[in-house]
Coordinates of C-alpha atoms and ligand atoms in Angstrom, one line a residue:
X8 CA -24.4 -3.1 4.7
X9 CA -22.7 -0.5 7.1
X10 CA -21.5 2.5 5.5
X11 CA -17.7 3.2 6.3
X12 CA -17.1 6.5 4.5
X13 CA -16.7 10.0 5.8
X14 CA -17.7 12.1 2.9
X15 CA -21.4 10.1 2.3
X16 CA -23.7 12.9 1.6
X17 CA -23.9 12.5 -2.3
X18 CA -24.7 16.2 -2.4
X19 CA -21.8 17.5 -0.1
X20 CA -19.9 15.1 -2.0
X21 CA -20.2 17.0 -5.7
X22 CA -19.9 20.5 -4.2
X23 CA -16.3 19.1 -3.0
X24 CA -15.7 17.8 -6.5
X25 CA -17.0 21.1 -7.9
X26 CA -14.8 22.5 -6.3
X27 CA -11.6 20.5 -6.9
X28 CA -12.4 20.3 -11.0
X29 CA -12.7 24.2 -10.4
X30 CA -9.2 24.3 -9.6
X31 CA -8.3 22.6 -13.0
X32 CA -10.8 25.4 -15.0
X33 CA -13.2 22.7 -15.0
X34 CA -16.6 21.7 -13.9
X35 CA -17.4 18.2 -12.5
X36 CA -18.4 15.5 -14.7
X37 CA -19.6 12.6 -13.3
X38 CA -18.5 10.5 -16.2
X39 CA -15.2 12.3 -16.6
X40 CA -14.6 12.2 -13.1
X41 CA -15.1 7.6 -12.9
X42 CA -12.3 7.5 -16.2
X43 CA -9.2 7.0 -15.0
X44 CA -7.0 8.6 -17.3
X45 CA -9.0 12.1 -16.7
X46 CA -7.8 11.6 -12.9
X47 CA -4.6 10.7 -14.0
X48 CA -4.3 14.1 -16.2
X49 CA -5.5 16.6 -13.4
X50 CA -3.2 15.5 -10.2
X51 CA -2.1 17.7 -7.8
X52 CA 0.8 18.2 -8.3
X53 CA 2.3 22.0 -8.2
X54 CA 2.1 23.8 -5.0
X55 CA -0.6 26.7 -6.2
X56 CA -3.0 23.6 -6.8
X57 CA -2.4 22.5 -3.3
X58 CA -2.8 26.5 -2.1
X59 CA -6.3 25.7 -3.6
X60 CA -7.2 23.1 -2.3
X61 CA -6.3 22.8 1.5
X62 CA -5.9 25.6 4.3
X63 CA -2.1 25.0 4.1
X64 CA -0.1 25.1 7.3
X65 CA 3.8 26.9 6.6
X66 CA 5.1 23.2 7.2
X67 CA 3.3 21.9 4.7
X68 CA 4.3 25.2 2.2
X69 CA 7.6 24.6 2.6
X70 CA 7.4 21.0 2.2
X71 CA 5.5 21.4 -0.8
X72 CA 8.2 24.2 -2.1
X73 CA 11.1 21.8 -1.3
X74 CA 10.0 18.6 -2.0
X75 CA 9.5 19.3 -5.8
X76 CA 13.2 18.1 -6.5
X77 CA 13.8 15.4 -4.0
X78 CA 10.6 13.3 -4.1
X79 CA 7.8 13.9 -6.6
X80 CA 4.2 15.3 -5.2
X81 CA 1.1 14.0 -6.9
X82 CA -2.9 13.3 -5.2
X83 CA -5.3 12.2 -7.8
X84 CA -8.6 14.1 -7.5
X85 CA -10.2 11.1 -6.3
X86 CA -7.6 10.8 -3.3
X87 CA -7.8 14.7 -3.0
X88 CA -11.8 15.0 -2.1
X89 CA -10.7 12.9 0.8
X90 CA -8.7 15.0 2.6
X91 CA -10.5 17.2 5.4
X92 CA -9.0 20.9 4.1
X93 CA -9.1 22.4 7.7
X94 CA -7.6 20.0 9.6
X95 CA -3.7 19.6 9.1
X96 CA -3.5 16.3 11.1
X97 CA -6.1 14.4 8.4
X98 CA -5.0 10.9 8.4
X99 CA -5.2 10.8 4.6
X100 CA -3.5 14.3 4.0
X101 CA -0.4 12.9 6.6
X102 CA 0.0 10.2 3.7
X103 CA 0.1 12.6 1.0
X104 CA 0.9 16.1 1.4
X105 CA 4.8 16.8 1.9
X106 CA 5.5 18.8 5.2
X107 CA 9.1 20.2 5.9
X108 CA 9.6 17.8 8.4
X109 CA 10.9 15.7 5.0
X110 CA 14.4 17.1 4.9
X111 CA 15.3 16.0 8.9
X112 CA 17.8 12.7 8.3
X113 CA 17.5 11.1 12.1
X114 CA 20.6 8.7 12.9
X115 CA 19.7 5.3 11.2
X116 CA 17.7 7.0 8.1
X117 CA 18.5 5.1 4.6
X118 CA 17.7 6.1 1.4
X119 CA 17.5 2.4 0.3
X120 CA 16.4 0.6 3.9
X121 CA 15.8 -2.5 2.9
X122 CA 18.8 -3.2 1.0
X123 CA 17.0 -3.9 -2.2
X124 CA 20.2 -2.5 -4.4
X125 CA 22.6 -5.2 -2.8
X126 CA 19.9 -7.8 -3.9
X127 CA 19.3 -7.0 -7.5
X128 CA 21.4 -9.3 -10.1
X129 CA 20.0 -6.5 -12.4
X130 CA 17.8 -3.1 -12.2
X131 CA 14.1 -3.9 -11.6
X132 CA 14.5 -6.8 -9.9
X133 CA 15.4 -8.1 -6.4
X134 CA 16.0 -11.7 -5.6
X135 CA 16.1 -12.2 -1.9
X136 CA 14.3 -15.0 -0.7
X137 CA 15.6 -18.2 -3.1
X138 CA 12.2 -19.0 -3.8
X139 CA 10.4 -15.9 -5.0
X140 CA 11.6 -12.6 -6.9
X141 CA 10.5 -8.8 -6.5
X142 CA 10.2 -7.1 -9.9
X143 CA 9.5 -3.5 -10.3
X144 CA 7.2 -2.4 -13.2
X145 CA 7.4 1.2 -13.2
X146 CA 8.7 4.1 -11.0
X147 CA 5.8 6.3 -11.0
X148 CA 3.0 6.2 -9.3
X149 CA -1.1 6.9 -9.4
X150 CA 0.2 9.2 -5.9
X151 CA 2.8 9.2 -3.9
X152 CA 2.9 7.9 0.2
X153 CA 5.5 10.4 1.6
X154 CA 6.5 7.2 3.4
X155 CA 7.8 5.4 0.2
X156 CA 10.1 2.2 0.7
X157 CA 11.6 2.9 -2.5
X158 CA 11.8 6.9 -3.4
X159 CA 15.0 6.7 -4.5
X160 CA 13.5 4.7 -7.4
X161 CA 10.2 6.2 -7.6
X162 CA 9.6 9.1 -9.8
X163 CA 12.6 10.2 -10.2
X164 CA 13.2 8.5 -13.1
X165 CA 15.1 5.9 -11.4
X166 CA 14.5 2.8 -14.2
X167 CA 14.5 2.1 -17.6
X168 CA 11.3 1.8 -19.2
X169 CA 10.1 -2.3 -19.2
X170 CA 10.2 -3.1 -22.6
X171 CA 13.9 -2.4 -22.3
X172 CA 14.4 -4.4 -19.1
X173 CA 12.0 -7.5 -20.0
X174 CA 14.3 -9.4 -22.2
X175 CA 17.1 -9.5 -19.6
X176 CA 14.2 -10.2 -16.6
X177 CA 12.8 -13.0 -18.1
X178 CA 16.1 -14.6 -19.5
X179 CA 17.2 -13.7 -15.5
X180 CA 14.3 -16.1 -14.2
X181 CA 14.5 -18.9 -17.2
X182 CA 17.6 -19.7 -15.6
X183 CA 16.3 -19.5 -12.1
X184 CA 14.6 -22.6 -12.0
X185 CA 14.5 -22.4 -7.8
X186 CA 11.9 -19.1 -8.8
X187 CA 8.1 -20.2 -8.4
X188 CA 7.0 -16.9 -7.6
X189 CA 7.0 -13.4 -9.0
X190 CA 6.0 -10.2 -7.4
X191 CA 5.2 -7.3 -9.1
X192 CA 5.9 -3.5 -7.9
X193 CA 7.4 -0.6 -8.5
X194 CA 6.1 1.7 -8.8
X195 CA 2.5 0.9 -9.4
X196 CA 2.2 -1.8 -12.2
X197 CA -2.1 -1.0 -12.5
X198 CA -0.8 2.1 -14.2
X199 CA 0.4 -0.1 -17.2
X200 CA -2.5 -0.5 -20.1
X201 CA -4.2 -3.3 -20.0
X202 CA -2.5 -4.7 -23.0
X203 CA 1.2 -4.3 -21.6
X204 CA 0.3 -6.0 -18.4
X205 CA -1.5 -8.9 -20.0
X206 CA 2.3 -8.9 -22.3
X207 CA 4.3 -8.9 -19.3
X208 CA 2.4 -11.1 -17.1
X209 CA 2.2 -13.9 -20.3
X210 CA 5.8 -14.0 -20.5
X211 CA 5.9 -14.5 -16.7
X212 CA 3.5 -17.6 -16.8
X213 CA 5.1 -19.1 -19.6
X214 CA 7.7 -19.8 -17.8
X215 CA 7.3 -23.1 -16.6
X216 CA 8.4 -22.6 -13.2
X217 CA 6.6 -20.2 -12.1
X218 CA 3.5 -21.0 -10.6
X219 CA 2.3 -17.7 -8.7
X220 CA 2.3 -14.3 -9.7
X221 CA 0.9 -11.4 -7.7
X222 CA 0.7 -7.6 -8.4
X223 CA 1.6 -4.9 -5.3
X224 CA -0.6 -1.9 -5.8
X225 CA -1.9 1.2 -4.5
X226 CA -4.3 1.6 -7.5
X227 CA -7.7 0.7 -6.4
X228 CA -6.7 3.2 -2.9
X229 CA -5.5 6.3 -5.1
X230 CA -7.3 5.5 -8.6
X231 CA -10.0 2.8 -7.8
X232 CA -11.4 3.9 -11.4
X233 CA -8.9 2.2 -12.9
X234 CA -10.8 -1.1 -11.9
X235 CA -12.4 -1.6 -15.0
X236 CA -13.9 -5.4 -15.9
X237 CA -11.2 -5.4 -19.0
X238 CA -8.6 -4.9 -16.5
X239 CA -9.8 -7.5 -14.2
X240 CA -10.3 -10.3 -17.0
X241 CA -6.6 -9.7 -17.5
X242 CA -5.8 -10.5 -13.8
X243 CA -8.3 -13.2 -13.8
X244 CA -6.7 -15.0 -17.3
X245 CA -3.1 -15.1 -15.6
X246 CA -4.8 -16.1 -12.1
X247 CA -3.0 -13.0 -10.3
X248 CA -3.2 -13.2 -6.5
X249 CA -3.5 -8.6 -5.6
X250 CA -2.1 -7.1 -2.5
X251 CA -3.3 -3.9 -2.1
X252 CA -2.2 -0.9 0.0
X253 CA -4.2 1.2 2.7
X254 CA -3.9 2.6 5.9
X255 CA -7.1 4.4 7.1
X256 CA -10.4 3.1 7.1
X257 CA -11.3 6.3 5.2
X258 CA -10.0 4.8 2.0
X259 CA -12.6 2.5 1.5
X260 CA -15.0 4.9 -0.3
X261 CA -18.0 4.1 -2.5
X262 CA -15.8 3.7 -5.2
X263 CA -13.0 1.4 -3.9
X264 CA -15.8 -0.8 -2.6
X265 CA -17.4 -1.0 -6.1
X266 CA -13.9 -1.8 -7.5
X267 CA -13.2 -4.4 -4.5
X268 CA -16.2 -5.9 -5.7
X269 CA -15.2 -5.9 -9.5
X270 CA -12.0 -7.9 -8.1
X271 CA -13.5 -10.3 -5.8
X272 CA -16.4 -11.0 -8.1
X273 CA -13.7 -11.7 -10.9
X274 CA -12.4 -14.1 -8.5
X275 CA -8.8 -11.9 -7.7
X276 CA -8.1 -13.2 -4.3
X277 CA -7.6 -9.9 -2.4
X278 CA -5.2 -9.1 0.3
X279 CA -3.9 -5.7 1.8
X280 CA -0.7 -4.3 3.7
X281 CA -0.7 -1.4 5.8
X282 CA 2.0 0.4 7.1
X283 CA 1.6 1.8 10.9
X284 CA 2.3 5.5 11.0
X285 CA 2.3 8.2 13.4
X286 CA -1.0 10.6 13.4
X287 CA -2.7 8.0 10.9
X288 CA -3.5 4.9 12.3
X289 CA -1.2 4.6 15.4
X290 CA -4.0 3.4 17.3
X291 CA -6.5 0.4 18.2
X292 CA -9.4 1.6 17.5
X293 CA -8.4 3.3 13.7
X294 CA -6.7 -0.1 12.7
X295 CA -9.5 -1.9 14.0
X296 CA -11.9 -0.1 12.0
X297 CA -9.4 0.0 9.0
X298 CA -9.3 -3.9 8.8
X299 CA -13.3 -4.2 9.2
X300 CA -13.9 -2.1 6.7
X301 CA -11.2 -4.5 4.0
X302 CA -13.2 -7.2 5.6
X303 CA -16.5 -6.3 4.3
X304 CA -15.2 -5.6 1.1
X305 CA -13.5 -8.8 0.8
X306 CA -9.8 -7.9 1.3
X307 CA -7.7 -10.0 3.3
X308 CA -5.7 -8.1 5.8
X309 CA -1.9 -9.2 5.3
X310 CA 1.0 -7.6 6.6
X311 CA 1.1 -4.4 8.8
X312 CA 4.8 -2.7 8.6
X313 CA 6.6 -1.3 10.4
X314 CA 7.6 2.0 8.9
X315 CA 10.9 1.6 6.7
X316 CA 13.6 4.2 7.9
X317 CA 12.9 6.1 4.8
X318 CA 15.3 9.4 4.8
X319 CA 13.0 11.9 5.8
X320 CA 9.8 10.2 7.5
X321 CA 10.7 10.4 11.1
X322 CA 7.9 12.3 11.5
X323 CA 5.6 9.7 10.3
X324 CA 7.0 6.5 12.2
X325 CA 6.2 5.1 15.5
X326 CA 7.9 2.9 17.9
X327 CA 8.0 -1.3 17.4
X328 CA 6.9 -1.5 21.3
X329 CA 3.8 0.8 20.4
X330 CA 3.5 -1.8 17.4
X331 CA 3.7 -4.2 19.5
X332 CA 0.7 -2.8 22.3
X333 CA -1.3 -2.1 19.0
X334 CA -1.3 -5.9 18.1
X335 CA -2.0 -6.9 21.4
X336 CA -5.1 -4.9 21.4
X337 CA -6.1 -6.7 18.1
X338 CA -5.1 -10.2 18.4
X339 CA -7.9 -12.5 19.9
X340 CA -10.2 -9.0 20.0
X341 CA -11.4 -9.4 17.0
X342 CA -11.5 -11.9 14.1
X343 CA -8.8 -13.2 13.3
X344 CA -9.1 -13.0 9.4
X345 CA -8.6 -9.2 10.6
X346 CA -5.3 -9.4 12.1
X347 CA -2.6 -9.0 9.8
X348 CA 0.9 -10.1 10.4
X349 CA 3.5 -7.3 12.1
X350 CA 6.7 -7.1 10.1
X351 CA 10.0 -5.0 10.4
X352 CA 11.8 -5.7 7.1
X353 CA 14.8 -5.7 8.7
X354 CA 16.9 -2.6 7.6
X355 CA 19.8 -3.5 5.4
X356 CA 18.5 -6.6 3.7
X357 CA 17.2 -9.0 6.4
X358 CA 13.6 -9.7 4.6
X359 CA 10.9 -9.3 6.9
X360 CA 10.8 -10.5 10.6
X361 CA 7.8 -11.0 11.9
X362 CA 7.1 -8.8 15.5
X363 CA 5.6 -11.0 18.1
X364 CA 3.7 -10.8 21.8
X365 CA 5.0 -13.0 24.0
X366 CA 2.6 -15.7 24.2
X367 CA 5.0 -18.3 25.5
X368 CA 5.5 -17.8 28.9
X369 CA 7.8 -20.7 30.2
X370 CA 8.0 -24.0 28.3
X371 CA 10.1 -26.9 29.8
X372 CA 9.6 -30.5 29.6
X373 CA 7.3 -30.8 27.6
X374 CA 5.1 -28.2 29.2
X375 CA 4.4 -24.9 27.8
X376 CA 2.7 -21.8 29.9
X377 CA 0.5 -19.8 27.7
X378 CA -0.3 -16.0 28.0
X379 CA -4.3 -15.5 26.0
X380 CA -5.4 -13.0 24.6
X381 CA -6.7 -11.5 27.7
X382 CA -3.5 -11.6 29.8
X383 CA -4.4 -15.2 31.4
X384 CA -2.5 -18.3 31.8
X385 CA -3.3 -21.5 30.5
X386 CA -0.9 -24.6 29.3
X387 CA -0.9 -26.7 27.2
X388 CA 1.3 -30.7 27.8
X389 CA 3.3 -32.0 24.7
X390 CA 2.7 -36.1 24.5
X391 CA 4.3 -38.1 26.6
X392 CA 7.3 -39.3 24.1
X393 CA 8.6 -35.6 23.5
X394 CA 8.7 -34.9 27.3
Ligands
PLP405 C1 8.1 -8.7 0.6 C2 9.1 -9.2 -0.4 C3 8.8 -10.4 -1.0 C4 7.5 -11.2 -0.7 O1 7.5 -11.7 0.6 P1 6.2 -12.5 1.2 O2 6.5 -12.6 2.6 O3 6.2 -13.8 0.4 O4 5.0 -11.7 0.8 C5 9.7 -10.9 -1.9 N1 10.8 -10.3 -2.2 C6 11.1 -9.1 -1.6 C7 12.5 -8.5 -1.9 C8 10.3 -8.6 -0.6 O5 10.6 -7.4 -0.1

């Protein structure tokens, strides 16, 4: 199979992990290093860690001295050996790494932009679509994308702990017999043990109306140790479909391939979104090689946003019509199980639309003009009764 990571010397590879558990008073552990809850415990969080780690630029100091009370900082280790420390435009340390740039508000910026608030009958969960619901686990995080759809609610506290909510959720949905299908998010519900989530998602199933549950996460990207076969038998036992989150092909390391595998061998059906974002993946050639790579490890590409107008991620966004060249160069390029779908979720509660090339050029009795994939027309005639 074709290798698709960056850091694939095995030897450069534990002189960077050295390193990093240095920074903590440690040395590396292999062991230590694949158990979750040791990567969970020695984040990086405080700004001498990141002085450590990275040859900061003063954008990135000042972000990191700022952002400590508007939106929380945290890179697991596994996340942090990623990150080239020399070069300050590192697609994985744009995604990560607060820079200053964070307290700009441009005109339009929300703090909530796609109107979850106004379509929640109760905290932790959104009903917008009359089918399906959105219900967030938790508000922290294994990291956090500076990017976040929902840092007003992430890790700053912003929800009561489950247990309290659950009663109230689950009475919520009872009721709504029009509900068939239940998203989890948060906030990352992989960070719950494996007994809470096999709770939570049993109460969801035994509801007789809902027939599809799925689970939002960022885990297996920021914390693919936390893949373990215990945790996949409990996704497997309550048939959970998983959409995972990345956006460089420089994610999909040994160790998120392993844990791809654990999944798709467990028979999780896998699928991914990606957000587009300026300096990471804004072009052809990166998302190209992004969606290969989830290819080969089984994952599904499925939606590619358009970046939310967060508060304070101008910086990071791009325009739809660059969007919309990058999906040209994609579509009918290359396989078509690699071309996810290109949604704006439209800012104040609109759901997501989905962004289109015109394909259509002209269609009038019963005769449409087609545009291909390589800019040539062709048409197509409807049968004769429609015409
Ligand atoms: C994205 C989203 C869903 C799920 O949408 P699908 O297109 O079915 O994946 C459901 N509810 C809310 C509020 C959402 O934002």
């Amino acid at each position: 199979m074709k290798e698709n990571t960056v850091p694939a010397d095995p030897l450069k590879r534990s002189a960077r992990r050295e390193e990093i558990c240095r920074i903590f008073g440690e040395s590396y552990d292999r062991a230590r290093w694949n158990d979750w809850r040791w990567q969970m415990h020695h984040r990086f969080i405080k700004p001498e860690q990141f002085k450590q780690l990275l040859r900061l630029t003063g954008a990135e100091r000042r972000g990191l001295a700022m952002s400590q009370e508007k939106f929380a900082v945290a890179v697991t280790p596994h996340f942090a050996e990623l990150i080239d420390p020399n070069d300050p435009s590192c697609p994985i340390r744009l995604q990560v790494v607060p820079r200053e740039e964070e307290l700009l508000v441009g005109p339009g910026d929300m703090t909530d932009p796609c109107g979850e608030d106004h379509d929640s009958p109760m905290p932790g969960l959104v009903h917008r679509y009359p089918d399906r619901v959105l219900l967030l686990a938790l508000d922290t995080c294994a990291a956090y994308c500076r990017y976040c759809t929902r840092s007003r609610l992430v890790s700053q506290g912003g929800l009561d702990p489950l247990p309290r909510r659950v009663d109230a959720i689950v009475a919520y949905l009872e009721q709504h017999t029009e509900v068939r299908d239940v998203l989890l998010s948060g906030g990352d519900p992989l960070l719950m043990s494996d007994d809470r989530l096999d709770d939570l998602l049993g109460r969801l199933s035994a509801i007789p109306h809902i027939e599809f549950l799925r689970i939002g996460s960022r885990v297996p990207s920021f914390l693919p140790q936390r893949v373990t076969p215990e945790l996949v038998a409990v996704l497997r036992k309550h048939r959970v479909w998983l959409s995972l989150h990345f956006c460089h092909a420089r994610e999909i390391t040994p160790e998120v391939a392993r844990a791809c595998d654990l999944l798709a061998d467990g028979g999780i059906p896998l699928g991914s979104q990606t957000v587009l974002l300026r300096g990471v993946n804004d072009d052809v050639q990166t998302l190209k090689d992004l969606f290969h790579a989830l290819l080969r490890v089984r994952v599904r590409p499925y939606y590619l946003y358009q970046c939310d107008p967060v508060v304070g991620t101008g910086h990071l966004r791009t325009s739809v019509h660059r969007g919309m060249e990058l999906m040209n160069g994609l579509r009918g390029h290359t396989t078509g199980y690699a071309v996810p779908t290109y949604v704006i979720d439209a800012p104040g509660g609109g759901g997501k639309v989905p962004i289109q090339a015109e394909t259509i050029l002209d269609y009038q009795n019963g005769h449409v003009s087609l545009r291909n994939w390589a800019g040539q027309a062709y048409s197509y005639v409807d049968p004769a009764e429609h015409a």
